[in-house]
């Protein structure tokens, strides 16, 4: 049986959710990561009861990515912290309704050196603990993503690999390869050091200066060592192609075939 490969719907963001699903299924998506940004996700609570059965009827599985733009669990503004928590909580509840594999959690950002990163880390811990309390009875996994670059990341590589030490099995890691590259992290080492709690990888490329979300092989990331490390991750670790808005969907299919061949060593039909 072939490993299932997940496509983020980021290339189609702001378009109709179900039209997006049909297009991704046509490109051989096994699973879809639903990014809950844009006007089509306005009034979330009203949409969930209608969306959930329709999504479950489609021949794919799901992961869920709460709104990524304008949210920050460690914002210096309390109102933004509270609103971000509320949106993440809604995403967890929706993930339970559609039996999604996990919900992506951005632990937060520190956008200015004026602010205290240690305080931001403390806020992140408290928020994630609260979200885990929501997720656990719903049987939803949370995956903590390495986010931020050009100084906005809360963590060094070493700090990130230790961050989950105080959390239970409800919470795991998501390594975003593109973000790690922008921060000059040792990506194969990162994968190997977190593989015991690694639940997902966001796979995309860039040229080392901006978060371009290019298809694999179109930037400066050295993939050979990463592919080698990926062969060691648990079978339940979800591989997610997260390409930029307006990327040709054929690139997703190409990426899936590359992963099947180079990482999973499965024959591409």
PDB file of C-alpha atoms in Angstrom:
ATOM      1  CA  UNK A   1       0.000   0.000   0.000  1.00  0.00           C
ATOM      2  CA  UNK A   2       1.346   3.406  -0.928  1.00  0.00           C
ATOM      3  CA  UNK A   3       2.069   6.103   1.654  1.00  0.00           C
ATOM      4  CA  UNK A   4      -0.507   8.867   1.528  1.00  0.00           C
ATOM      5  CA  UNK A   5       0.776  12.299   0.494  1.00  0.00           C
ATOM      6  CA  UNK A   6      -0.978  15.473   1.613  1.00  0.00           C
ATOM      7  CA  UNK A   7      -1.380  18.664  -0.445  1.00  0.00           C
ATOM      8  CA  UNK A   8      -1.909  22.027   1.220  1.00  0.00           C
ATOM      9  CA  UNK A   9      -4.643  24.000  -0.526  1.00  0.00           C
ATOM     10  CA  UNK A  10      -2.435  27.123  -0.252  1.00  0.00           C
ATOM     11  CA  UNK A  11      -1.993  27.259  -4.084  1.00  0.00           C
ATOM     12  CA  UNK A  12      -5.756  27.824  -4.357  1.00  0.00           C
ATOM     13  CA  UNK A  13      -6.267  30.083  -1.345  1.00  0.00           C
ATOM     14  CA  UNK A  14      -9.266  32.491  -1.483  1.00  0.00           C
ATOM     15  CA  UNK A  15     -11.112  30.289  -4.001  1.00  0.00           C
ATOM     16  CA  UNK A  16     -14.205  28.184  -3.292  1.00  0.00           C
ATOM     17  CA  UNK A  17     -13.316  25.422  -0.825  1.00  0.00           C
ATOM     18  CA  UNK A  18     -15.104  22.615  -2.633  1.00  0.00           C
ATOM     19  CA  UNK A  19     -13.906  23.643  -6.091  1.00  0.00           C
ATOM     20  CA  UNK A  20     -10.405  23.543  -4.599  1.00  0.00           C
ATOM     21  CA  UNK A  21     -11.026  20.073  -3.253  1.00  0.00           C
ATOM     22  CA  UNK A  22     -12.143  18.762  -6.635  1.00  0.00           C
ATOM     23  CA  UNK A  23      -9.051  20.204  -8.305  1.00  0.00           C
ATOM     24  CA  UNK A  24      -6.691  18.699  -5.729  1.00  0.00           C
ATOM     25  CA  UNK A  25      -8.380  15.305  -5.908  1.00  0.00           C
ATOM     26  CA  UNK A  26      -7.954  15.425  -9.690  1.00  0.00           C
ATOM     27  CA  UNK A  27      -4.213  15.880  -9.046  1.00  0.00           C
ATOM     28  CA  UNK A  28      -4.111  12.666  -6.990  1.00  0.00           C
ATOM     29  CA  UNK A  29      -4.251  14.170  -3.509  1.00  0.00           C
ATOM     30  CA  UNK A  30      -4.523  11.504  -0.814  1.00  0.00           C
ATOM     31  CA  UNK A  31      -5.087  14.102   1.879  1.00  0.00           C
ATOM     32  CA  UNK A  32      -5.611  17.864   1.899  1.00  0.00           C
ATOM     33  CA  UNK A  33      -4.424  20.400   4.450  1.00  0.00           C
ATOM     34  CA  UNK A  34      -7.223  22.942   4.759  1.00  0.00           C
ATOM     35  CA  UNK A  35      -5.836  26.440   5.325  1.00  0.00           C
ATOM     36  CA  UNK A  36      -8.618  28.401   6.997  1.00  0.00           C
ATOM     37  CA  UNK A  37      -7.666  31.843   5.697  1.00  0.00           C
ATOM     38  CA  UNK A  38      -9.545  34.117   3.320  1.00  0.00           C
ATOM     39  CA  UNK A  39     -13.122  35.267   2.980  1.00  0.00           C
ATOM     40  CA  UNK A  40     -14.459  31.778   2.210  1.00  0.00           C
ATOM     41  CA  UNK A  41     -13.809  30.907   5.863  1.00  0.00           C
ATOM     42  CA  UNK A  42     -15.633  33.914   7.311  1.00  0.00           C
ATOM     43  CA  UNK A  43     -18.296  33.044   9.873  1.00  0.00           C
ATOM     44  CA  UNK A  44     -16.594  29.753  10.645  1.00  0.00           C
ATOM     45  CA  UNK A  45     -19.074  28.455  13.200  1.00  0.00           C
ATOM     46  CA  UNK A  46     -21.967  28.853  10.775  1.00  0.00           C
ATOM     47  CA  UNK A  47     -20.042  26.996   8.058  1.00  0.00           C
ATOM     48  CA  UNK A  48     -18.830  24.015  10.043  1.00  0.00           C
ATOM     49  CA  UNK A  49     -22.103  22.088  10.239  1.00  0.00           C
ATOM     50  CA  UNK A  50     -22.531  22.385   6.466  1.00  0.00           C
ATOM     51  CA  UNK A  51     -18.895  21.844   5.494  1.00  0.00           C
ATOM     52  CA  UNK A  52     -18.092  18.845   7.679  1.00  0.00           C
ATOM     53  CA  UNK A  53     -20.389  16.174   6.144  1.00  0.00           C
ATOM     54  CA  UNK A  54     -19.601  17.360   2.613  1.00  0.00           C
ATOM     55  CA  UNK A  55     -15.868  17.160   3.235  1.00  0.00           C
ATOM     56  CA  UNK A  56     -16.104  13.741   4.888  1.00  0.00           C
ATOM     57  CA  UNK A  57     -17.968  12.436   1.835  1.00  0.00           C
ATOM     58  CA  UNK A  58     -14.982  13.183  -0.434  1.00  0.00           C
ATOM     59  CA  UNK A  59     -12.363  10.467  -1.101  1.00  0.00           C
ATOM     60  CA  UNK A  60      -9.531  12.148   0.823  1.00  0.00           C
ATOM     61  CA  UNK A  61      -8.356  12.645   4.394  1.00  0.00           C
ATOM     62  CA  UNK A  62      -7.536  15.952   6.060  1.00  0.00           C
ATOM     63  CA  UNK A  63      -5.233  17.999   8.199  1.00  0.00           C
ATOM     64  CA  UNK A  64      -6.228  21.461   9.403  1.00  0.00           C
ATOM     65  CA  UNK A  65      -4.238  24.693   9.400  1.00  0.00           C
ATOM     66  CA  UNK A  66      -5.863  27.546  11.372  1.00  0.00           C
ATOM     67  CA  UNK A  67      -5.625  31.088   9.999  1.00  0.00           C
ATOM     68  CA  UNK A  68      -1.949  31.942   9.489  1.00  0.00           C
ATOM     69  CA  UNK A  69      -2.188  35.600   8.545  1.00  0.00           C
ATOM     70  CA  UNK A  70      -2.757  38.180  11.317  1.00  0.00           C
ATOM     71  CA  UNK A  71      -2.727  35.619  14.153  1.00  0.00           C
ATOM     72  CA  UNK A  72      -0.070  35.435  16.849  1.00  0.00           C
ATOM     73  CA  UNK A  73      -0.455  33.520  20.113  1.00  0.00           C
ATOM     74  CA  UNK A  74       2.416  35.540  21.616  1.00  0.00           C
ATOM     75  CA  UNK A  75       1.461  38.982  20.309  1.00  0.00           C
ATOM     76  CA  UNK A  76       2.371  41.990  22.415  1.00  0.00           C
ATOM     77  CA  UNK A  77      -1.306  42.934  22.137  1.00  0.00           C
ATOM     78  CA  UNK A  78      -3.579  41.006  24.496  1.00  0.00           C
ATOM     79  CA  UNK A  79      -6.633  41.316  22.246  1.00  0.00           C
ATOM     80  CA  UNK A  80      -4.732  39.728  19.346  1.00  0.00           C
ATOM     81  CA  UNK A  81      -3.496  36.905  21.609  1.00  0.00           C
ATOM     82  CA  UNK A  82      -7.056  36.191  22.721  1.00  0.00           C
ATOM     83  CA  UNK A  83      -8.473  36.349  19.188  1.00  0.00           C
ATOM     84  CA  UNK A  84      -5.726  34.038  17.927  1.00  0.00           C
ATOM     85  CA  UNK A  85      -6.483  31.517  20.671  1.00  0.00           C
ATOM     86  CA  UNK A  86     -10.181  31.649  19.788  1.00  0.00           C
ATOM     87  CA  UNK A  87      -9.495  30.948  16.093  1.00  0.00           C
ATOM     88  CA  UNK A  88      -7.213  28.036  16.960  1.00  0.00           C
ATOM     89  CA  UNK A  89      -9.845  26.602  19.287  1.00  0.00           C
ATOM     90  CA  UNK A  90     -12.432  26.734  16.480  1.00  0.00           C
ATOM     91  CA  UNK A  91     -10.003  24.950  14.148  1.00  0.00           C
ATOM     92  CA  UNK A  92      -9.525  22.151  16.693  1.00  0.00           C
ATOM     93  CA  UNK A  93     -13.276  21.694  17.027  1.00  0.00           C
ATOM     94  CA  UNK A  94     -13.644  21.602  13.241  1.00  0.00           C
ATOM     95  CA  UNK A  95     -10.790  19.095  12.929  1.00  0.00           C
ATOM     96  CA  UNK A  96     -12.689  16.784  15.249  1.00  0.00           C
ATOM     97  CA  UNK A  97     -15.800  17.083  13.065  1.00  0.00           C
ATOM     98  CA  UNK A  98     -13.931  16.004   9.914  1.00  0.00           C
ATOM     99  CA  UNK A  99     -11.645  13.487  11.669  1.00  0.00           C
ATOM    100  CA  UNK A 100      -8.514  15.338  10.604  1.00  0.00           C
ATOM    101  CA  UNK A 101      -5.111  13.876  11.426  1.00  0.00           C
ATOM    102  CA  UNK A 102      -3.953  16.990  13.255  1.00  0.00           C
ATOM    103  CA  UNK A 103      -4.168  20.765  13.657  1.00  0.00           C
ATOM    104  CA  UNK A 104      -1.129  22.931  12.907  1.00  0.00           C
ATOM    105  CA  UNK A 105      -0.151  25.321  15.694  1.00  0.00           C
ATOM    106  CA  UNK A 106       2.114  28.325  15.159  1.00  0.00           C
ATOM    107  CA  UNK A 107       3.601  28.886  18.629  1.00  0.00           C
ATOM    108  CA  UNK A 108       4.024  32.585  17.936  1.00  0.00           C
ATOM    109  CA  UNK A 109       6.367  35.254  16.662  1.00  0.00           C
ATOM    110  CA  UNK A 110       8.490  38.018  18.171  1.00  0.00           C
ATOM    111  CA  UNK A 111       8.668  40.691  15.491  1.00  0.00           C
ATOM    112  CA  UNK A 112      10.894  43.242  17.216  1.00  0.00           C
ATOM    113  CA  UNK A 113      14.025  42.970  19.379  1.00  0.00           C
ATOM    114  CA  UNK A 114      12.358  45.501  21.672  1.00  0.00           C
ATOM    115  CA  UNK A 115      10.197  42.669  23.032  1.00  0.00           C
ATOM    116  CA  UNK A 116      11.229  39.831  25.328  1.00  0.00           C
ATOM    117  CA  UNK A 117      11.450  36.416  23.669  1.00  0.00           C
ATOM    118  CA  UNK A 118      11.478  34.632  27.015  1.00  0.00           C
ATOM    119  CA  UNK A 119       8.107  36.169  27.840  1.00  0.00           C
ATOM    120  CA  UNK A 120       6.877  35.177  24.376  1.00  0.00           C
ATOM    121  CA  UNK A 121       7.972  31.558  24.991  1.00  0.00           C
ATOM    122  CA  UNK A 122       6.109  31.536  28.313  1.00  0.00           C
ATOM    123  CA  UNK A 123       2.975  32.793  26.543  1.00  0.00           C
ATOM    124  CA  UNK A 124       3.378  30.098  23.901  1.00  0.00           C
ATOM    125  CA  UNK A 125       3.595  27.348  26.521  1.00  0.00           C
ATOM    126  CA  UNK A 126       0.474  28.558  28.321  1.00  0.00           C
ATOM    127  CA  UNK A 127      -1.534  28.903  25.089  1.00  0.00           C
ATOM    128  CA  UNK A 128      -0.522  25.482  23.775  1.00  0.00           C
ATOM    129  CA  UNK A 129      -1.311  23.862  27.117  1.00  0.00           C
ATOM    130  CA  UNK A 130      -4.785  25.417  26.976  1.00  0.00           C
ATOM    131  CA  UNK A 131      -5.266  24.286  23.371  1.00  0.00           C
ATOM    132  CA  UNK A 132      -4.154  20.771  24.291  1.00  0.00           C
ATOM    133  CA  UNK A 133      -6.862  20.727  26.964  1.00  0.00           C
ATOM    134  CA  UNK A 134      -9.389  21.469  24.198  1.00  0.00           C
ATOM    135  CA  UNK A 135      -7.893  18.925  21.794  1.00  0.00           C
ATOM    136  CA  UNK A 136      -7.358  15.916  24.048  1.00  0.00           C
ATOM    137  CA  UNK A 137     -11.016  15.006  24.762  1.00  0.00           C
ATOM    138  CA  UNK A 138     -11.770  15.517  21.052  1.00  0.00           C
ATOM    139  CA  UNK A 139      -8.984  13.072  20.110  1.00  0.00           C
ATOM    140  CA  UNK A 140      -7.254  15.733  18.006  1.00  0.00           C
ATOM    141  CA  UNK A 141      -3.464  15.951  17.724  1.00  0.00           C
ATOM    142  CA  UNK A 142      -1.681  19.304  17.719  1.00  0.00           C
ATOM    143  CA  UNK A 143       1.533  19.806  15.758  1.00  0.00           C
ATOM    144  CA  UNK A 144       3.876  22.648  16.679  1.00  0.00           C
ATOM    145  CA  UNK A 145       5.503  24.255  13.646  1.00  0.00           C
ATOM    146  CA  UNK A 146       8.857  26.042  13.526  1.00  0.00           C
ATOM    147  CA  UNK A 147       7.818  29.477  12.303  1.00  0.00           C
ATOM    148  CA  UNK A 148       9.480  32.854  11.951  1.00  0.00           C
ATOM    149  CA  UNK A 149      12.691  33.984  10.282  1.00  0.00           C
ATOM    150  CA  UNK A 150      14.836  37.131  10.043  1.00  0.00           C
ATOM    151  CA  UNK A 151      14.836  37.223  13.830  1.00  0.00           C
ATOM    152  CA  UNK A 152      11.117  36.663  14.462  1.00  0.00           C
ATOM    153  CA  UNK A 153      11.414  32.978  15.467  1.00  0.00           C
ATOM    154  CA  UNK A 154      10.981  32.356  19.189  1.00  0.00           C
ATOM    155  CA  UNK A 155      13.478  29.493  19.125  1.00  0.00           C
ATOM    156  CA  UNK A 156      16.940  28.426  18.170  1.00  0.00           C
ATOM    157  CA  UNK A 157      17.132  24.936  16.673  1.00  0.00           C
ATOM    158  CA  UNK A 158      18.213  23.481  20.015  1.00  0.00           C
ATOM    159  CA  UNK A 159      15.383  25.223  21.874  1.00  0.00           C
ATOM    160  CA  UNK A 160      12.820  23.975  19.387  1.00  0.00           C
ATOM    161  CA  UNK A 161      13.922  20.356  19.733  1.00  0.00           C
ATOM    162  CA  UNK A 162      13.395  20.619  23.520  1.00  0.00           C
ATOM    163  CA  UNK A 163      10.202  22.656  23.463  1.00  0.00           C
ATOM    164  CA  UNK A 164       7.795  19.737  23.748  1.00  0.00           C
ATOM    165  CA  UNK A 165       9.482  18.134  26.745  1.00  0.00           C
ATOM    166  CA  UNK A 166       6.734  19.375  29.096  1.00  0.00           C
ATOM    167  CA  UNK A 167       3.783  18.348  26.865  1.00  0.00           C
ATOM    168  CA  UNK A 168       2.005  14.992  26.647  1.00  0.00           C
ATOM    169  CA  UNK A 169       1.328  12.898  23.538  1.00  0.00           C
ATOM    170  CA  UNK A 170      -1.501  15.202  22.412  1.00  0.00           C
ATOM    171  CA  UNK A 171       1.228  17.499  21.062  1.00  0.00           C
ATOM    172  CA  UNK A 172       3.875  16.668  18.468  1.00  0.00           C
ATOM    173  CA  UNK A 173       6.222  18.418  16.063  1.00  0.00           C
ATOM    174  CA  UNK A 174       5.739  19.715  12.552  1.00  0.00           C
ATOM    175  CA  UNK A 175       8.994  20.629  10.822  1.00  0.00           C
ATOM    176  CA  UNK A 176       8.660  23.230   8.096  1.00  0.00           C
ATOM    177  CA  UNK A 177      11.683  22.635   5.897  1.00  0.00           C
ATOM    178  CA  UNK A 178      11.485  26.035   4.197  1.00  0.00           C
ATOM    179  CA  UNK A 179      11.420  27.933   7.493  1.00  0.00           C
ATOM    180  CA  UNK A 180      14.299  25.865   8.856  1.00  0.00           C
ATOM    181  CA  UNK A 181      16.351  26.718   5.755  1.00  0.00           C
ATOM    182  CA  UNK A 182      15.728  30.448   6.220  1.00  0.00           C
ATOM    183  CA  UNK A 183      17.045  30.166   9.773  1.00  0.00           C
ATOM    184  CA  UNK A 184      20.131  28.176   8.663  1.00  0.00           C
ATOM    185  CA  UNK A 185      19.153  25.157  10.757  1.00  0.00           C
ATOM    186  CA  UNK A 186      20.654  21.723  10.165  1.00  0.00           C
ATOM    187  CA  UNK A 187      17.528  20.124   8.719  1.00  0.00           C
ATOM    188  CA  UNK A 188      18.595  16.448   8.619  1.00  0.00           C
ATOM    189  CA  UNK A 189      19.762  16.755  12.237  1.00  0.00           C
ATOM    190  CA  UNK A 190      16.499  18.462  13.201  1.00  0.00           C
ATOM    191  CA  UNK A 191      14.455  15.656  11.661  1.00  0.00           C
ATOM    192  CA  UNK A 192      16.483  12.958  13.383  1.00  0.00           C
ATOM    193  CA  UNK A 193      16.405  14.676  16.781  1.00  0.00           C
ATOM    194  CA  UNK A 194      12.623  15.162  16.742  1.00  0.00           C
ATOM    195  CA  UNK A 195      11.556  11.986  14.925  1.00  0.00           C
ATOM    196  CA  UNK A 196      10.222  10.376  18.087  1.00  0.00           C
ATOM    197  CA  UNK A 197       7.506  13.052  18.249  1.00  0.00           C
ATOM    198  CA  UNK A 198       7.445  14.119  14.609  1.00  0.00           C
ATOM    199  CA  UNK A 199       3.904  14.039  13.212  1.00  0.00           C
ATOM    200  CA  UNK A 200       4.286  16.091  10.020  1.00  0.00           C
ATOM    201  CA  UNK A 201       6.609  17.874   7.605  1.00  0.00           C
ATOM    202  CA  UNK A 202       5.808  20.930   5.494  1.00  0.00           C
ATOM    203  CA  UNK A 203       7.802  20.482   2.295  1.00  0.00           C
ATOM    204  CA  UNK A 204       8.679  23.412   0.045  1.00  0.00           C
ATOM    205  CA  UNK A 205      11.773  25.236  -1.187  1.00  0.00           C
ATOM    206  CA  UNK A 206      13.206  28.771  -1.218  1.00  0.00           C
ATOM    207  CA  UNK A 207      16.385  30.660  -2.081  1.00  0.00           C
ATOM    208  CA  UNK A 208      17.365  31.365   1.517  1.00  0.00           C
ATOM    209  CA  UNK A 209      16.063  34.917   1.736  1.00  0.00           C
ATOM    210  CA  UNK A 210      12.245  34.793   1.651  1.00  0.00           C
ATOM    211  CA  UNK A 211       9.498  32.293   2.447  1.00  0.00           C
ATOM    212  CA  UNK A 212       8.754  31.616  -1.223  1.00  0.00           C
ATOM    213  CA  UNK A 213       7.095  28.180  -0.900  1.00  0.00           C
ATOM    214  CA  UNK A 214       8.632  26.987  -4.152  1.00  0.00           C
ATOM    215  CA  UNK A 215       8.247  23.418  -5.396  1.00  0.00           C
ATOM    216  CA  UNK A 216      10.906  21.007  -4.155  1.00  0.00           C
ATOM    217  CA  UNK A 217      14.126  21.471  -6.117  1.00  0.00           C
ATOM    218  CA  UNK A 218      13.447  25.023  -7.323  1.00  0.00           C
ATOM    219  CA  UNK A 219      15.369  26.783  -4.525  1.00  0.00           C
ATOM    220  CA  UNK A 220      18.670  26.344  -2.706  1.00  0.00           C
ATOM    221  CA  UNK A 221      17.686  23.689  -0.164  1.00  0.00           C
ATOM    222  CA  UNK A 222      19.930  20.617  -0.342  1.00  0.00           C
ATOM    223  CA  UNK A 223      17.343  17.846  -0.450  1.00  0.00           C
ATOM    224  CA  UNK A 224      19.519  14.734  -0.626  1.00  0.00           C
ATOM    225  CA  UNK A 225      20.368  14.740   3.085  1.00  0.00           C
ATOM    226  CA  UNK A 226      16.802  15.681   4.002  1.00  0.00           C
ATOM    227  CA  UNK A 227      15.352  12.819   1.975  1.00  0.00           C
ATOM    228  CA  UNK A 228      17.780  10.460   3.713  1.00  0.00           C
ATOM    229  CA  UNK A 229      16.654  11.653   7.157  1.00  0.00           C
ATOM    230  CA  UNK A 230      13.008  11.451   6.122  1.00  0.00           C
ATOM    231  CA  UNK A 231      13.396   7.736   5.510  1.00  0.00           C
ATOM    232  CA  UNK A 232      13.852   7.350   9.289  1.00  0.00           C
ATOM    233  CA  UNK A 233      10.629   9.075  10.389  1.00  0.00           C
ATOM    234  CA  UNK A 234       7.640   7.071  11.681  1.00  0.00           C
ATOM    235  CA  UNK A 235       5.075   5.837   9.181  1.00  0.00           C
ATOM    236  CA  UNK A 236       2.424   8.094  10.741  1.00  0.00           C
ATOM    237  CA  UNK A 237       4.453  11.241   9.997  1.00  0.00           C
ATOM    238  CA  UNK A 238       2.424  13.156   7.411  1.00  0.00           C
ATOM    239  CA  UNK A 239       4.270  14.517   4.353  1.00  0.00           C
ATOM    240  CA  UNK A 240       2.626  17.769   3.253  1.00  0.00           C
ATOM    241  CA  UNK A 241       3.475  19.641   0.043  1.00  0.00           C
ATOM    242  CA  UNK A 242       2.893  23.314   0.879  1.00  0.00           C
ATOM    243  CA  UNK A 243       3.403  25.311  -2.312  1.00  0.00           C
ATOM    244  CA  UNK A 244       2.780  29.021  -2.875  1.00  0.00           C
ATOM    245  CA  UNK A 245      -0.478  30.597  -4.084  1.00  0.00           C
ATOM    246  CA  UNK A 246      -1.007  30.212  -7.840  1.00  0.00           C
ATOM    247  CA  UNK A 247       1.547  27.409  -8.178  1.00  0.00           C
ATOM    248  CA  UNK A 248       0.555  25.052 -10.985  1.00  0.00           C
ATOM    249  CA  UNK A 249      -1.210  22.051  -9.492  1.00  0.00           C
ATOM    250  CA  UNK A 250       0.849  19.802 -11.739  1.00  0.00           C
ATOM    251  CA  UNK A 251       3.768  20.705  -9.457  1.00  0.00           C
ATOM    252  CA  UNK A 252       1.929  19.011  -6.580  1.00  0.00           C
ATOM    253  CA  UNK A 253       1.567  15.817  -8.568  1.00  0.00           C
ATOM    254  CA  UNK A 254       5.261  16.022  -9.525  1.00  0.00           C
ATOM    255  CA  UNK A 255       6.160  16.521  -5.860  1.00  0.00           C
ATOM    256  CA  UNK A 256       4.135  13.498  -4.842  1.00  0.00           C
ATOM    257  CA  UNK A 257       5.880  11.327  -7.417  1.00  0.00           C
ATOM    258  CA  UNK A 258       9.271  12.609  -6.218  1.00  0.00           C
ATOM    259  CA  UNK A 259       8.481  11.728  -2.592  1.00  0.00           C
ATOM    260  CA  UNK A 260       7.226   8.294  -3.521  1.00  0.00           C
ATOM    261  CA  UNK A 261      10.420   7.616  -5.419  1.00  0.00           C
ATOM    262  CA  UNK A 262      13.124   9.292  -3.310  1.00  0.00           C
ATOM    263  CA  UNK A 263      11.781   8.938   0.226  1.00  0.00           C
ATOM    264  CA  UNK A 264       9.277   6.112   0.237  1.00  0.00           C
ATOM    265  CA  UNK A 265      10.986   4.097  -2.498  1.00  0.00           C
ATOM    266  CA  UNK A 266       7.672   3.139  -4.008  1.00  0.00           C
ATOM    267  CA  UNK A 267       7.080   2.562  -7.677  1.00  0.00           C
ATOM    268  CA  UNK A 268       5.227   5.420  -9.373  1.00  0.00           C
ATOM    269  CA  UNK A 269       2.457   4.100 -11.607  1.00  0.00           C
TER     270      UNK A 269
END
